[in-house]
Coordinates of C-alpha atoms and ligand atoms in Angstrom, one line a residue:
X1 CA 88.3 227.0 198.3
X2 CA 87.2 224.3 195.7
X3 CA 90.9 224.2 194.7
X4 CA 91.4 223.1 198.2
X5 CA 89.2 221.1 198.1
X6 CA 90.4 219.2 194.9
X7 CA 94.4 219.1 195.6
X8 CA 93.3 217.6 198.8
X9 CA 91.5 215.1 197.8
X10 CA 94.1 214.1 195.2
X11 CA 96.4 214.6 198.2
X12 CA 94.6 211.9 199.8
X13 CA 94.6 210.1 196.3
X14 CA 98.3 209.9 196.2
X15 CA 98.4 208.9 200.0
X16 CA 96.5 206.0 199.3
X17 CA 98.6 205.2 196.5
X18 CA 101.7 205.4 198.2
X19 CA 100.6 203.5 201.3
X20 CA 99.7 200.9 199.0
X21 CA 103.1 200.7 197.4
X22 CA 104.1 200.8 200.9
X23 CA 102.3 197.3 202.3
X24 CA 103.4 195.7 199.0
X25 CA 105.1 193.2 199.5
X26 CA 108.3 192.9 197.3
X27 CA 108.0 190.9 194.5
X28 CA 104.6 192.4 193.7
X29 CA 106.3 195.7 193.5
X30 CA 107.7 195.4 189.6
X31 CA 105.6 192.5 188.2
X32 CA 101.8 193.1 188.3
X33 CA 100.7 193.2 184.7
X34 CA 97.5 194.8 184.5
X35 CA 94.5 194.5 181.6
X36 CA 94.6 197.0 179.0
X37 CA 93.4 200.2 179.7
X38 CA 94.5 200.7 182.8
X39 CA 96.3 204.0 183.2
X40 CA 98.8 205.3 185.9
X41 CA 95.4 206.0 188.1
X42 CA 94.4 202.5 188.3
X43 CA 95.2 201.9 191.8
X44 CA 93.0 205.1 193.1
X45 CA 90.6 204.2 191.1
X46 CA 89.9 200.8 191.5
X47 CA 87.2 199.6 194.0
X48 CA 88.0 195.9 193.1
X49 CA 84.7 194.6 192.1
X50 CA 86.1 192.1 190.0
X51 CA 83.8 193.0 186.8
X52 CA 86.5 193.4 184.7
X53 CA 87.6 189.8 185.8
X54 CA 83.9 188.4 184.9
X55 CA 83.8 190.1 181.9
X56 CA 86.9 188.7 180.4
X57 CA 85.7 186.1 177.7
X58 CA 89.5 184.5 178.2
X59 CA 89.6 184.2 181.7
X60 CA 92.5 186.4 181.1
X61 CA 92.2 188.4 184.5
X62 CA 92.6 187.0 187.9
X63 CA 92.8 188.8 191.4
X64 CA 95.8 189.1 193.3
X65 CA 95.0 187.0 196.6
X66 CA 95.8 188.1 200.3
X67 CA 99.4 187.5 200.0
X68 CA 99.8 190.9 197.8
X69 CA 98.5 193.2 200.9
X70 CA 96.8 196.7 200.2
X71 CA 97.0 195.4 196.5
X72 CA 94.6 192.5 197.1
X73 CA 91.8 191.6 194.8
X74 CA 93.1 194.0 192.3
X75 CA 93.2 192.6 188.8
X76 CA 96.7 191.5 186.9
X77 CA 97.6 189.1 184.1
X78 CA 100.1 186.1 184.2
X79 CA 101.3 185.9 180.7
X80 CA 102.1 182.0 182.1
X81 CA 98.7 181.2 182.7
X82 CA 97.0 182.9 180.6
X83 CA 97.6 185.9 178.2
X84 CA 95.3 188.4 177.1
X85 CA 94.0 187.7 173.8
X86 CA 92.3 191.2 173.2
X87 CA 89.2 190.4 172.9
X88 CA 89.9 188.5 169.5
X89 CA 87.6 186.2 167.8
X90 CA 89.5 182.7 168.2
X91 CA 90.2 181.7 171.9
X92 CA 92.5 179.3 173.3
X93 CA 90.1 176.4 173.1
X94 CA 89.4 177.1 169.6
X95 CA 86.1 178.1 169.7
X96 CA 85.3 181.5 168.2
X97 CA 83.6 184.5 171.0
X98 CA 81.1 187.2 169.6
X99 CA 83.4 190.3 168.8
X100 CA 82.6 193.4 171.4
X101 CA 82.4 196.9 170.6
X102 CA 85.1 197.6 173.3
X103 CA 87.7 195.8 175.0
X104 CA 85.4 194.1 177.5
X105 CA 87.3 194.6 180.7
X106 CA 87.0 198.0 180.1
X107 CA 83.5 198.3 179.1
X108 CA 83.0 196.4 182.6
X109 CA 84.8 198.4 184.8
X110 CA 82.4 201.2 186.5
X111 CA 85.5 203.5 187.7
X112 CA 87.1 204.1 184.6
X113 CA 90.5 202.2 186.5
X114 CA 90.5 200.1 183.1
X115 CA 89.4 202.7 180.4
X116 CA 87.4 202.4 177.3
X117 CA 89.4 200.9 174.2
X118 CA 87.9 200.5 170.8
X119 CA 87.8 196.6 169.7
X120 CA 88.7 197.1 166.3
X121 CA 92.3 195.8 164.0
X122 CA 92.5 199.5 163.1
X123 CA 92.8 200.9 166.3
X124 CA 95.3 197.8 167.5
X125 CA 97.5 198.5 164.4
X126 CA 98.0 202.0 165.7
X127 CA 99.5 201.0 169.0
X128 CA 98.1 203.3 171.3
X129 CA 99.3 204.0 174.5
X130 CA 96.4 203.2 176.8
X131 CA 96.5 199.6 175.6
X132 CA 100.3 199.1 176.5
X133 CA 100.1 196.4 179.4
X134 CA 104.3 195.8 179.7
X135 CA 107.0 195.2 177.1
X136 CA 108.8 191.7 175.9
X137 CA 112.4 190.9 177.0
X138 CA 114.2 188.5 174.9
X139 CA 116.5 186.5 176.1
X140 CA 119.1 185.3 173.0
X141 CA 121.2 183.0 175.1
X142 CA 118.3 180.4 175.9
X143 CA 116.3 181.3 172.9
X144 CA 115.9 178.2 170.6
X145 CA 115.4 180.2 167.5
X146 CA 119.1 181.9 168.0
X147 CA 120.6 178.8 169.7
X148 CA 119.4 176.1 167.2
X149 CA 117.7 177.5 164.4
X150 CA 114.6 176.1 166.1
X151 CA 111.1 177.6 167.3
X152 CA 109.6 180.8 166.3
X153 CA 107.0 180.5 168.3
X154 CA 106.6 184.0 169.6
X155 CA 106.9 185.6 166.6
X156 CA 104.2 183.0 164.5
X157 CA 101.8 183.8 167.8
X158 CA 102.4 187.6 168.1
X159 CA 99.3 190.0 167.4
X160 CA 101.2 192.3 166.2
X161 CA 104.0 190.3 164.3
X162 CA 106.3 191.9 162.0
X163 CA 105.6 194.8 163.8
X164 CA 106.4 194.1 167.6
X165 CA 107.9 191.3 167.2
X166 CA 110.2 190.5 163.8
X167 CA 112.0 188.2 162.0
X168 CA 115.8 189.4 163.0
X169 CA 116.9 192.7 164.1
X170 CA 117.4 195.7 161.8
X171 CA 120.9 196.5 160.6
X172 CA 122.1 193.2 162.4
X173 CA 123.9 191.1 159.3
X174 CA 122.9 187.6 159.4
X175 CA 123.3 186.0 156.3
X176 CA 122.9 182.7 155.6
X177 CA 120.3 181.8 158.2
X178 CA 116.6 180.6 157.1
X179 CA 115.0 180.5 160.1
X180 CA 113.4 183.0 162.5
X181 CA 115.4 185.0 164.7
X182 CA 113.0 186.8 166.9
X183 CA 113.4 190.5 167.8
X184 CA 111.2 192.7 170.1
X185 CA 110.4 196.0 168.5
X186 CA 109.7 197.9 172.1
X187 CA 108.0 200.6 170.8
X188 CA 105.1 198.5 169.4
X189 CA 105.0 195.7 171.9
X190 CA 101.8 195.9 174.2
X191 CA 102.6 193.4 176.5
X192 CA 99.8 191.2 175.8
X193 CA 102.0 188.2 176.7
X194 CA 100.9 185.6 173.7
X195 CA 105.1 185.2 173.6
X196 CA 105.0 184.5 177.1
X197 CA 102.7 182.3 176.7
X198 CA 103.9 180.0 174.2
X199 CA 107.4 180.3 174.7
X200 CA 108.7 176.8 175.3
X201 CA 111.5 177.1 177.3
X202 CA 110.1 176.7 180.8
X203 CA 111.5 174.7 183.8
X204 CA 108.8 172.2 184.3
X205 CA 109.8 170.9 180.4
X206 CA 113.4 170.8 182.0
X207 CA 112.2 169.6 185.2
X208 CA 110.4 166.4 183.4
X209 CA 113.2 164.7 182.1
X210 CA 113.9 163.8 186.0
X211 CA 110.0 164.1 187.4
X212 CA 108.1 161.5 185.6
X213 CA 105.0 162.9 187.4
X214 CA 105.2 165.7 184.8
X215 CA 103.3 165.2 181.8
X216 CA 104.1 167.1 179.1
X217 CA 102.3 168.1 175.5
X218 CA 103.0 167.2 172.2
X219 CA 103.7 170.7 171.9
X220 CA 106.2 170.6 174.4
X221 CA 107.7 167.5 173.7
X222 CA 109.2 169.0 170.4
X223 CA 111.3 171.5 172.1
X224 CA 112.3 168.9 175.3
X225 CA 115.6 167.9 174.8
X226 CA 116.9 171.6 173.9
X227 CA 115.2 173.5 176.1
X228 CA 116.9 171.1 178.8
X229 CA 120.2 171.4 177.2
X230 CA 119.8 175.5 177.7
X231 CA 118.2 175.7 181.1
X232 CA 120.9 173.5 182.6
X233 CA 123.6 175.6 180.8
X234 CA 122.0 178.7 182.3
X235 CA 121.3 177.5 185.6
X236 CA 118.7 177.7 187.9
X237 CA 119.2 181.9 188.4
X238 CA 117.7 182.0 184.8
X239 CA 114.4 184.0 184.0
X240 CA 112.3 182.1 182.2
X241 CA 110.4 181.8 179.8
X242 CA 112.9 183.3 176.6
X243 CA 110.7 185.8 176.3
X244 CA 108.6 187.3 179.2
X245 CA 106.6 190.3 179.9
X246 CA 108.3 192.8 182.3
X247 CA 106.7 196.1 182.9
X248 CA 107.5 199.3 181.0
X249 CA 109.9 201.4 182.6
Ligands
SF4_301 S1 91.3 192.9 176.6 FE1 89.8 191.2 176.5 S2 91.0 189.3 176.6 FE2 92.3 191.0 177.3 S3 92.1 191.1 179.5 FE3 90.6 192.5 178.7 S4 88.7 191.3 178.5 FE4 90.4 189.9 178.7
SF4_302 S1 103.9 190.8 174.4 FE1 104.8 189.5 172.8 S2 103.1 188.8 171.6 FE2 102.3 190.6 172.8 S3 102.7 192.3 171.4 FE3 104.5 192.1 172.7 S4 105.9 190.9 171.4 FE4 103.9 190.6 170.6
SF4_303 S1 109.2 181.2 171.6 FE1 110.9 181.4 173.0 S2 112.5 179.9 172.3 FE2 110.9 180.1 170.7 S3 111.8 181.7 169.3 FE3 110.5 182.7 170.7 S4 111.8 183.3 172.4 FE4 112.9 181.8 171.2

């Protein structure tokens, strides 16, 4: 009896799961990053609260709005906007947070949707599977780093550099070259999105050179004039940035 009980409520679990999948609407379907922590039960198990998005020190977390159907109000992560910076000291304004004992979105959420992850270098240096959010595509052809000898952004901003992301690919010969050539290690990368994040080649830096209502950084402004040069050679079918956060297979 209670295992009736049980395989029908999962039953029910799976239905709701599956009639989710089934009002979302398309390009929801293979892009939602979620925090880390969140395991293949998130969706069943998420009452969307929004603590986890409260307790992020980054303002890492957002909700999905209306637009995303059964999926609405559930948490996810543009890399774009902003990435998540795992609950490390130094945030993007420069100022420094008070380091917690567990990856805060998880220590907020009261379902166990986000689970539990120990705060600590030792237990990010091990990789573990719970924290993996997505994984890093490169693209070479409008990277500046393998197009100009330029850049290395992603791999000077990666939490886990030299390990998930490396200076050139192994057993690919490239003498010669001094400067970074960046190269996703898949089985390390978490998808937090930092390379995302500060990957320069984005349209609106190619987009400014004809909109002078976009105002671009100093940061930016270094990469300008070759990040235009690759865009337009790639077209406007391009994903952007050169390196973006796609979810695991
Ligand atoms: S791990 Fe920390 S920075 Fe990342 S989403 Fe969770 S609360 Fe935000
Ligand atoms: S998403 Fe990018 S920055 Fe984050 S671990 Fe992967 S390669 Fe590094
Ligand atoms: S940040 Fe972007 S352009 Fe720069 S090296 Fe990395 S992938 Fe290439």
């Amino acid at each position: 009896m209670k295992t009736a009980q049980i395989s029908r409520r999962s039953f029910i679990k799976e239905l709701g799961f599956l009639g989710a999948l089934l009002f979302l609407p398309l390009n929801y379907r293979d892009a939602v990053i979620r925090p880390p922590g969140a395991g293949k039960d998130f969706l069943s198990r998420c009452i969307r609260c929004g603590q986890c998005i409260e307790a992020c020190p980054y303002d890492s977390i957002m909700a999905l709005d209306i637009t995303a159907g059964a999926l609405a109000h559930t948490p996810y992560i543009n890399p774009l906007k902003t990435p998540c910076y795992l609950c490390q000291q130094r945030g993007p304004d420069g100022k420094d947070r008070p380091i917690s004992k567990y990856l805060r979105c998880g220590e907020a959420c009261p379902t166990g949707a986000i689970r539990k992850i120990l705060n600590n270098k030792e237990v990010l240096a091990k990789v573990p599977e719970e924290m993996k959010m997505g994984v890093s595509v490169l693209n070479r052809d409008i990277c500046l780093a393998w197009k100009y000898d330029s850049c290395g952004e992603c791999y000077y901003n990666c939490p886990l550099k030299d390990k998930a992301l490396r200076d050139r690919p192994p057993g690919e010969l490239l003498e010669d070259i001094t400067g970074i050539r960046p190269y996703v290690d898949q089985r390390y990368c978490i998808g937090c999105g930092m390379c995302n994040y500060v990957c320069p080649v984005k349209r609106h830096i190619a987009k400014s050179y004809m909109d002078r209502t976009i105002k671009l950084t100093y940061f930016e402004e270094r990469y300008a004039a070759m990040v235009r040069n690759l865009i337009g050679a790639a077209g406007e079918s391009v994903k952007l940035p050169a390196i973006r956060v796609v979810l695991r297979p």
